[in-house]
XYZ file of N, CA and C in Angstrom:
717
model
N 103.917 111.342 125.351
C 105.352 111.032 125.203
C 106.179 112.001 126.006
N 107.122 111.517 126.773
C 107.987 112.387 127.582
C 108.837 113.252 126.664
N 108.925 114.547 126.982
C 109.733 115.479 126.189
C 110.995 115.854 126.988
N 112.009 115.087 126.865
C 113.240 115.339 127.583
C 114.277 115.857 126.611
N 115.343 116.454 127.140
C 116.369 116.983 126.315
C 117.253 115.922 125.728
N 118.262 116.354 124.932
C 119.158 115.407 124.315
C 120.263 114.909 125.245
N 120.382 115.544 126.449
C 121.408 115.117 127.384
C 120.992 113.834 128.085
N 121.980 113.048 128.539
C 121.611 111.774 129.209
C 120.728 112.015 130.445
N 119.789 111.145 130.636
C 118.982 111.144 131.854
C 119.387 109.917 132.644
N 119.002 109.874 133.901
C 119.194 108.649 134.675
C 118.278 107.574 134.127
N 118.832 106.375 133.921
C 118.043 105.293 133.362
C 116.840 105.016 134.276
N 115.620 105.169 133.770
C 114.426 104.899 134.608
C 114.409 103.468 135.118
N 113.976 103.272 136.328
C 113.848 101.944 136.870
C 112.906 101.075 136.027
N 113.334 99.851 135.688
C 112.497 98.962 134.907
C 112.335 99.385 133.453
N 113.275 100.198 132.935
C 113.110 100.728 131.589
C 113.457 99.746 130.475
N 114.195 98.681 130.786
C 114.625 97.773 129.733
C 113.496 96.835 129.324
N 112.453 97.442 128.808
C 111.304 96.713 128.250
C 110.945 97.391 126.929
N 110.208 96.680 126.109
C 109.753 97.282 124.837
C 108.360 97.866 125.030
N 107.968 98.724 124.060
C 106.618 99.258 124.072
C 106.194 99.547 122.645
N 104.914 99.487 122.413
C 104.352 99.752 121.078
C 104.149 101.243 120.845
N 104.247 102.047 121.922
C 104.085 103.480 121.818
C 105.381 104.164 122.246
N 105.644 105.329 121.667
C 106.866 106.054 121.938
C 106.754 106.796 123.278
N 107.759 106.579 124.120
C 107.780 107.170 125.487
C 108.856 108.234 125.668
N 109.895 108.227 124.795
C 110.959 109.193 124.875
C 111.312 109.644 123.463
N 111.980 110.783 123.327
C 112.451 111.175 121.977
C 113.404 110.129 121.404
N 113.318 109.821 120.160
C 114.250 108.868 119.535
C 115.653 109.438 119.621
N 116.552 108.609 120.094
C 117.949 109.052 120.287
C 118.256 109.511 121.683
N 117.214 109.573 122.546
C 117.433 109.949 123.950
C 118.480 109.024 124.578
N 119.428 109.630 125.296
C 120.441 108.863 126.025
C 120.048 108.710 127.473
N 120.363 107.570 128.041
C 120.101 107.348 129.466
C 121.286 106.624 130.061
N 121.680 107.020 131.269
C 122.834 106.424 131.907
C 122.421 105.712 133.182
N 122.975 104.483 133.333
C 122.722 103.732 134.559
C 123.532 104.369 135.695
N 122.883 104.882 136.733
C 123.631 105.582 137.801
C 124.528 104.652 138.605
N 124.332 103.360 138.500
C 125.116 102.423 139.296
C 126.448 102.042 138.667
N 126.506 102.025 137.336
C 127.768 101.610 136.682
C 128.193 102.491 135.522
N 127.406 103.493 135.178
C 127.793 104.414 134.111
C 127.482 103.947 132.692
N 126.897 102.723 132.528
C 126.549 102.272 131.187
C 125.547 103.215 130.558
N 125.660 103.417 129.224
C 124.823 104.359 128.525
C 123.972 103.643 127.468
N 122.701 103.998 127.409
C 121.738 103.389 126.504
C 121.161 104.461 125.582
N 120.652 104.027 124.407
C 119.995 104.926 123.469
C 118.575 104.385 123.188
N 117.624 105.343 123.173
C 116.234 104.964 122.886
C 116.002 104.887 121.390
N 115.430 103.774 120.916
C 115.380 103.497 119.481
C 114.023 102.947 119.068
N 113.804 102.941 117.797
C 112.665 102.271 117.158
C 113.205 101.126 116.291
N 112.794 99.904 116.588
C 113.239 98.766 115.759
C 112.682 98.894 114.364
N 113.418 98.357 113.397
C 112.963 98.326 112.036
C 111.991 97.171 111.794
N 111.940 96.675 110.557
C 110.981 95.663 110.161
C 111.308 94.270 110.690
N 112.471 94.123 111.334
C 112.866 92.835 111.914
C 113.194 93.016 113.394
N 112.764 92.091 114.223
C 112.972 92.186 115.667
C 114.449 92.265 116.017
N 114.766 92.970 117.102
C 116.131 93.043 117.600
C 116.417 91.844 118.474
N 117.629 91.266 118.283
C 118.041 90.051 119.006
C 119.178 90.405 120.000
N 119.078 89.988 121.246
C 120.108 90.289 122.228
C 121.505 89.800 121.794
N 122.505 90.660 122.049
C 123.890 90.276 121.744
C 124.321 90.560 120.332
N 123.489 91.266 119.560
C 123.880 91.604 118.203
C 123.916 93.112 118.006
N 124.783 93.538 117.072
C 125.054 94.927 116.790
C 124.052 95.458 115.759
N 123.526 96.686 116.016
C 122.530 97.266 115.119
C 122.961 98.640 114.636
N 122.454 98.953 113.412
C 122.726 100.214 112.757
C 121.463 101.023 112.615
N 121.628 102.304 112.261
C 120.487 103.065 111.799
C 120.064 102.565 110.445
N 118.932 103.053 109.941
C 118.431 102.620 108.637
C 119.458 102.822 107.540
N 119.461 101.959 106.550
C 120.441 102.002 105.480
C 120.294 103.286 104.680
N 121.463 103.852 104.298
C 121.464 105.018 103.429
C 120.825 104.700 102.078
N 120.212 105.699 101.475
C 119.610 105.525 100.144
C 120.368 106.435 99.191
N 121.101 105.801 98.269
C 121.973 106.562 97.341
C 121.188 107.622 96.554
N 119.946 107.289 96.130
C 119.151 108.195 95.333
C 118.636 109.388 96.124
N 118.854 109.386 97.434
C 118.453 110.547 98.252
C 119.662 111.333 98.724
N 120.802 111.174 97.982
C 122.016 111.926 98.248
C 122.378 112.734 97.008
N 123.107 113.811 97.204
C 123.551 114.662 96.098
C 122.396 115.122 95.218
N 121.273 115.467 95.841
C 120.068 115.860 95.103
C 120.145 117.306 94.641
N 119.613 117.526 93.452
C 119.498 118.911 92.973
C 118.473 119.635 93.853
N 118.669 120.942 93.985
C 117.893 121.719 94.951
C 117.418 123.003 94.336
N 116.206 123.380 94.624
C 115.676 124.679 94.116
C 116.145 125.811 95.005
N 116.178 127.000 94.469
C 116.573 128.170 95.219
C 115.694 128.374 96.436
N 116.321 128.767 97.553
C 115.596 129.043 98.796
C 116.325 130.131 99.540
N 115.598 131.118 100.037
C 116.212 132.275 100.661
C 116.620 132.026 102.094
N 117.530 132.841 102.630
C 117.878 132.835 104.008
C 116.569 133.002 104.825
N 116.432 132.167 105.850
C 115.208 132.222 106.685
C 114.104 131.286 106.246
N 114.252 130.665 105.076
C 113.239 129.727 104.615
C 113.278 128.434 105.441
N 112.139 127.806 105.589
C 112.069 126.484 106.258
C 111.622 125.426 105.276
N 111.329 125.807 104.050
C 110.882 124.866 102.998
C 112.005 124.767 101.963
N 112.469 123.536 101.722
C 113.489 123.300 100.739
C 113.015 122.236 99.747
N 113.059 122.554 98.464
C 112.597 121.620 97.442
C 113.797 120.877 96.823
N 113.743 119.560 96.888
C 114.831 118.738 96.350
C 114.252 117.718 95.373
N 115.110 117.197 94.501
C 114.696 116.209 93.536
C 115.521 114.926 93.682
N 114.875 113.823 94.116
C 115.613 112.594 94.360
C 115.901 111.825 93.055
N 116.686 110.779 93.175
C 116.868 109.865 92.073
C 115.685 108.908 92.006
N 115.922 107.773 91.331
C 114.820 106.853 91.005
C 114.444 105.901 92.152
N 114.321 106.435 93.392
C 113.915 105.620 94.535
C 112.867 106.399 95.307
N 111.733 105.752 95.573
C 110.673 106.388 96.342
C 110.938 106.241 97.847
N 110.046 106.829 98.654
C 110.176 106.723 100.102
C 108.908 107.123 100.781
N 108.706 106.630 101.997
C 107.510 106.940 102.747
C 107.501 108.371 103.241
N 106.315 108.901 103.532
C 106.208 110.213 104.132
C 106.930 110.201 105.467
N 107.669 111.279 105.722
C 108.427 111.471 106.979
C 109.459 110.378 107.244
N 109.929 109.766 106.216
C 111.011 108.797 106.338
C 112.229 109.418 107.033
N 112.457 110.707 106.769
C 113.615 111.387 107.323
C 113.255 112.360 108.464
N 112.024 112.319 108.927
C 111.630 113.200 110.059
C 112.508 112.896 111.250
N 113.060 113.927 111.875
C 113.973 113.742 112.963
C 115.411 113.500 112.524
N 115.617 113.389 111.204
C 116.967 113.230 110.645
C 117.490 114.568 110.163
N 118.268 114.524 109.101
C 118.986 115.723 108.704
C 118.964 115.978 107.184
N 118.994 117.245 106.843
C 119.231 117.675 105.462
C 120.638 118.299 105.460
N 121.572 117.664 104.755
C 122.959 118.138 104.691
C 123.202 118.802 103.318
N 123.634 120.010 103.356
C 124.009 120.703 102.093
C 125.454 120.280 101.799
N 125.588 119.339 100.846
C 126.875 118.704 100.655
C 127.793 119.300 99.586
N 127.227 120.229 98.778
C 128.076 120.799 97.702
C 127.541 122.129 97.228
N 128.459 122.945 96.751
C 128.239 124.232 96.106
C 127.551 125.235 97.056
N 126.635 126.040 96.630
C 126.088 127.130 97.434
C 125.413 126.570 98.738
N 125.870 127.090 99.874
C 125.342 126.683 101.134
C 125.983 125.437 101.724
N 126.998 124.933 101.050
C 127.629 123.673 101.484
C 128.221 123.822 102.907
N 128.211 122.706 103.594
C 128.757 122.665 104.941
C 127.742 122.857 106.056
N 126.507 123.182 105.704
C 125.459 123.375 106.745
C 124.579 122.129 106.868
N 124.119 121.883 108.078
C 123.270 120.742 108.401
C 122.011 121.239 109.085
N 120.841 120.753 108.617
C 119.543 121.216 109.176
C 118.723 120.009 109.620
N 118.009 120.132 110.716
C 117.133 119.082 111.238
C 115.839 119.085 110.404
N 115.419 117.866 110.025
C 114.197 117.713 109.220
C 112.963 117.599 110.127
N 111.964 118.350 109.864
C 110.734 118.308 110.625
C 109.747 117.307 109.967
N 109.539 117.446 108.657
C 108.566 116.595 107.956
C 108.786 116.681 106.464
N 108.145 115.747 105.750
C 108.109 115.810 104.272
C 107.014 114.859 103.810
N 106.474 115.060 102.627
C 105.442 114.119 102.087
C 106.102 112.832 101.595
N 105.285 111.903 101.141
C 105.788 110.693 100.500
C 106.690 111.073 99.318
N 107.761 110.334 99.162
C 108.719 110.631 98.092
C 108.431 109.770 96.880
N 108.200 110.415 95.753
C 107.992 109.737 94.465
C 109.313 109.748 93.690
N 109.693 108.642 93.132
C 110.947 108.528 92.414
C 111.103 109.631 91.370
N 112.257 110.255 91.386
C 112.645 111.263 90.396
C 111.719 112.472 90.324
N 110.982 112.726 91.402
C 110.013 113.839 91.431
C 110.340 114.778 92.595
N 110.382 116.062 92.307
C 110.690 117.042 93.314
C 109.692 117.031 94.471
N 110.166 117.210 95.700
C 109.267 117.316 96.844
C 109.864 118.296 97.847
N 109.002 118.711 98.789
C 109.395 119.774 99.751
C 109.738 119.150 101.091
N 110.907 119.553 101.611
C 111.317 119.156 102.946
C 111.100 120.344 103.891
N 110.379 120.126 104.993
C 110.181 121.189 105.990
C 111.209 121.012 107.069
N 111.940 122.085 107.372
C 113.028 122.062 108.340
C 112.531 122.496 109.721
N 113.218 122.049 110.772
C 112.925 122.537 112.121
C 113.340 123.987 112.289
N 114.474 124.360 111.721
C 114.986 125.718 111.829
C 115.237 126.257 110.428
N 115.277 127.535 110.318
C 115.354 128.210 108.996
C 116.798 128.165 108.437
N 116.884 128.338 107.144
C 118.195 128.348 106.445
C 119.059 129.489 106.928
N 120.321 129.171 107.192
C 121.293 130.200 107.596
C 121.928 130.858 106.376
N 122.081 130.070 105.333
C 122.643 130.556 104.047
C 121.676 130.163 102.934
N 121.451 131.073 101.995
C 120.537 130.802 100.898
C 121.028 129.654 100.031
N 120.096 128.945 99.403
C 120.422 127.902 98.442
C 120.053 128.384 97.038
N 120.684 127.779 96.038
C 120.318 128.089 94.653
C 120.296 126.842 93.834
N 120.109 126.959 92.525
C 119.983 125.820 91.670
C 121.248 124.982 91.546
N 122.385 125.491 92.031
C 123.632 124.716 92.006
C 123.800 123.884 93.271
N 123.030 124.182 94.331
C 123.193 123.508 95.614
C 122.844 122.006 95.477
N 123.537 121.200 96.248
C 123.259 119.753 96.300
C 123.026 119.395 97.766
N 121.966 118.594 97.963
C 121.586 118.212 99.341
C 121.459 116.696 99.484
N 121.711 116.222 100.697
C 121.599 114.807 101.034
C 120.728 114.670 102.272
N 119.811 113.686 102.226
C 118.952 113.392 103.381
C 119.565 112.240 104.172
N 119.617 112.412 105.492
C 120.187 111.421 106.382
C 119.163 110.995 107.428
N 118.980 109.696 107.637
C 118.026 109.178 108.582
C 118.338 109.593 110.009
N 117.322 109.738 110.833
C 117.540 109.718 112.303
C 118.087 108.304 112.606
N 119.313 108.239 113.106
C 119.967 106.940 113.276
C 119.370 106.058 114.381
N 118.438 106.615 115.134
C 117.746 105.808 116.175
C 116.410 105.289 115.677
N 116.125 105.495 114.408
C 114.785 105.178 113.876
C 114.887 104.077 112.805
N 114.197 102.961 113.033
C 114.187 101.899 112.046
C 115.465 101.094 112.012
N 115.945 100.649 113.202
C 117.212 99.937 113.279
C 117.220 98.636 112.451
N 118.375 98.346 111.895
C 118.600 97.110 111.152
C 119.856 96.444 111.709
N 119.939 95.142 111.586
C 121.153 94.427 112.048
C 122.325 94.920 111.194
N 123.489 95.105 111.850
C 124.645 95.578 111.123
C 125.055 94.537 110.070
N 124.971 94.900 108.786
C 125.262 93.922 107.715
C 126.800 93.769 107.513
N 127.154 92.660 106.900
C 128.571 92.431 106.636
C 129.160 93.527 105.711
N 128.352 94.011 104.814
C 128.720 95.173 103.989
C 128.000 96.365 104.545
N 128.738 97.272 105.135
C 128.159 98.388 105.924
C 127.281 99.280 105.057
N 126.072 99.631 105.577
C 125.171 100.518 104.862
C 124.769 101.725 105.744
N 125.197 101.717 107.000
C 124.833 102.795 107.888
C 125.808 102.848 109.063
N 125.396 103.492 110.119
C 126.260 103.718 111.259
C 125.880 102.822 112.441
N 126.846 102.105 113.059
C 126.517 101.298 114.228
C 125.983 102.191 115.361
N 124.864 101.759 115.931
C 124.171 102.504 116.976
C 124.335 101.886 118.342
N 124.247 100.602 118.445
C 124.342 99.937 119.741
C 124.103 98.453 119.614
N 124.186 97.784 120.782
C 123.956 96.348 120.840
C 122.641 96.092 121.644
N 121.814 95.235 121.087
C 120.560 94.901 121.781
C 120.863 94.092 123.031
N 120.241 94.480 124.153
C 120.472 93.765 125.386
C 119.221 92.964 125.843
N 118.172 93.118 125.050
C 116.950 92.305 125.246
C 116.198 92.330 123.920
N 115.281 91.407 123.736
C 114.526 91.340 122.486
C 113.582 92.494 122.362
N 113.541 93.115 121.180
C 112.589 94.169 120.869
C 111.842 93.792 119.603
N 110.540 93.749 119.697
C 109.673 93.356 118.561
C 109.837 94.338 117.414
N 109.705 93.862 116.199
C 109.781 94.743 115.024
C 108.786 95.895 115.188
N 109.279 97.122 114.896
C 108.507 98.353 114.925
C 108.064 98.745 116.350
N 108.719 98.178 117.349
C 108.500 98.603 118.732
C 109.676 99.471 119.216
N 109.453 100.121 120.333
C 110.448 101.025 120.902
C 111.150 100.373 122.077
N 112.396 100.802 122.312
C 113.148 100.250 123.448
C 114.525 100.855 123.503
N 115.410 100.249 124.306
C 116.740 100.774 124.544
C 117.797 99.796 124.061
N 118.838 100.294 123.425
C 120.049 99.481 123.113
C 121.219 100.092 123.861
N 122.234 99.285 124.157
C 123.402 99.794 124.870
C 124.446 100.325 123.875
N 125.020 101.491 124.217
C 126.056 102.047 123.376
C 127.386 102.216 124.114
N 127.386 102.171 125.444
C 128.626 102.215 126.215
C 128.494 101.307 127.425
N 129.544 100.539 127.696
C 129.532 99.653 128.849
C 129.710 98.188 128.412
N 129.684 97.309 129.413
C 129.910 95.893 129.183
C 128.668 95.243 128.603
N 128.865 94.433 127.571
C 127.747 93.767 126.897
C 128.194 92.448 126.273
N 127.276 91.512 126.151
C 127.557 90.293 125.376
C 127.403 90.615 123.880
N 128.387 90.322 123.098
C 128.377 90.612 121.648
C 128.837 89.399 120.874
N 128.035 88.972 119.913
C 128.403 87.892 119.035
C 129.735 88.164 118.367
N 130.625 87.152 118.331
C 131.912 87.262 117.687
C 131.903 86.461 116.400
N 132.545 86.982 115.374
C 132.686 86.191 114.147
C 133.768 85.148 114.339
N 134.412 84.680 113.254
C 135.372 83.607 113.373
C 136.703 84.053 113.992
N 136.863 85.350 114.224
C 138.102 85.863 114.784
C 138.127 85.673 116.309
N 139.311 85.732 116.912
C 139.448 85.642 118.362
C 140.478 86.670 118.837
N 140.365 87.060 120.110
C 141.316 88.020 120.661
C 141.330 87.970 122.173
N 142.403 88.491 122.768
C 142.521 88.477 124.213
C 141.924 89.693 124.869
N 141.957 89.742 126.158
C 141.446 90.892 126.921
C 142.136 92.158 126.447
N 141.367 93.222 126.220
C 141.910 94.490 125.774
C 142.054 94.628 124.284
N 141.825 93.565 123.536
C 141.888 93.620 122.080
C 140.805 94.502 121.538
N 141.120 95.364 120.587
C 140.142 96.267 119.979
C 139.142 95.495 119.133
N 137.861 95.868 119.210
C 136.789 95.220 118.492
C 136.180 96.163 117.494
N 135.834 95.671 116.299
C 135.150 96.449 115.272
C 133.880 95.675 114.842
N 133.079 96.268 114.017
C 131.923 95.610 113.427
C 132.433 94.609 112.381
N 131.880 93.404 112.422
C 132.344 92.361 111.505
C 132.006 92.687 110.056
N 132.927 92.300 109.175
C 132.691 92.428 107.741
C 132.346 91.098 107.096
N 132.112 90.062 107.936
C 131.741 88.741 107.426
C 130.462 88.186 108.033
N 130.100 88.601 109.258
C 128.970 88.051 109.955
C 128.049 89.172 110.424
N 126.827 89.173 109.962
C 125.882 90.240 110.312
C 125.652 90.305 111.823
N 125.746 91.499 112.388
C 125.452 91.680 113.811
C 126.566 91.327 114.763
N 127.713 90.933 114.208
C 128.808 90.434 115.038
C 129.956 91.467 115.164
N 130.832 91.168 116.145
C 132.075 91.914 116.260
C 133.222 91.143 115.685
N 134.344 91.807 115.468
C 135.550 91.189 114.930
C 136.755 91.949 115.477
N 137.948 91.425 115.267
C 139.136 92.129 115.662
C 139.397 93.299 114.712
N 139.861 94.410 115.262
C 140.146 95.581 114.463
C 141.352 95.307 113.574
N 141.171 95.584 112.282
C 142.276 95.568 111.321
C 142.248 96.891 110.575
N 143.254 97.109 109.754
C 143.320 98.399 109.016
C 142.014 98.656 108.249
N 141.530 99.870 108.421
C 140.297 100.267 107.701
C 139.013 100.105 108.504
N 139.066 99.414 109.649
C 137.899 99.200 110.493
C 137.943 100.097 111.701
N 136.777 100.621 112.113
C 136.700 101.540 113.247
C 136.393 100.737 114.527
N 137.125 101.082 115.577
C 136.902 100.438 116.857
C 135.554 100.804 117.429
N 134.817 99.792 117.951
C 133.540 100.038 118.635
C 133.626 99.638 120.109
N 134.785 99.058 120.498
C 134.931 98.639 121.906
C 136.181 97.791 122.068
N 136.331 97.214 123.268
C 137.468 96.325 123.556
C 137.010 95.070 124.252
N 137.706 94.004 124.069
C 137.365 92.735 124.690
C 137.502 92.842 126.199
N 136.464 92.401 126.929
C 136.540 92.419 128.398
C 137.001 91.094 128.945
N 137.057 90.073 128.100
C 137.556 88.767 128.473
C 138.132 88.131 127.206
N 138.850 87.042 127.392
C 139.408 86.364 126.229
C 138.292 85.906 125.307
N 138.345 86.248 124.025
C 137.280 85.922 123.088
C 137.313 84.501 122.600
N 136.128 83.990 122.305
C 135.982 82.660 121.730
C 135.231 82.797 120.423
N 135.800 82.229 119.364
C 135.175 82.326 118.041
C 133.742 81.890 118.020
N 132.859 82.678 117.408
C 131.427 82.457 117.174
C 130.608 82.416 118.418
N 131.167 82.794 119.587
C 130.379 82.885 120.801
C 130.027 84.336 121.109
N 129.193 84.482 122.153
C 128.844 85.825 122.616
C 129.791 86.236 123.725
N 130.765 87.055 123.355
C 131.822 87.424 124.275
C 131.532 88.737 124.952
N 132.173 88.960 126.111
C 132.000 90.229 126.843
C 132.879 91.294 126.226
N 132.253 92.402 125.916
C 132.911 93.530 125.253
C 132.517 94.830 125.950
N 133.508 95.720 126.166
C 133.197 97.069 126.661
C 132.995 97.960 125.406
N 131.716 98.298 125.192
C 131.364 99.127 124.040
C 131.784 100.596 124.272
N 132.116 101.265 123.197
C 132.415 102.693 123.254
C 131.900 103.343 121.979
N 130.615 103.210 121.737
C 129.994 103.797 120.512
C 129.656 105.247 120.750
């Protein structure tokens, strides 16, 4: 597997293909030197990615947020947390984050290296990439956050995660590939319509689609041409 940094690389020639093996770090950014479009390297989830649809990182798990935490000293790389009544696979959060969200140590974010399978309501140990900057104690609360490039799902009408990009070619379930996060792309539109330059958000009615920005919705791009309801319209993404 290529070990490149987190900074954008030039998009490799012929890179817009899928593969069953990982070739770049998940989340690697690549820029097309000809037009400036930016892509992100991802792992598809349990359902294949469809061109022209918007995708998110894996859905948040409520029982893996606000977890009670055992005491851990400054410099420790092992943190013991207790989840709620939801299990999880080993290394589900590898490459993601442990966020100290409340009380002692709050405000710090640590990269997750590994963890064993998660048993519902049972304490387990999270191994961090880097050591704790501030000690934790029994009052600390921690939340686990997925690597947003791992296990992509179609953006649901009721948001469960963060929009990552739009698929520009089909990617088989559990295969690796690239999605576009900046630049011109075909994006499914819900029943709404808008003119050139109209701000676009993730749809709250149609999975994987865009919609016109209204109060409370975050812009993900702008219309590059006059939109047509329920068609795949040209949009300049800015994720």
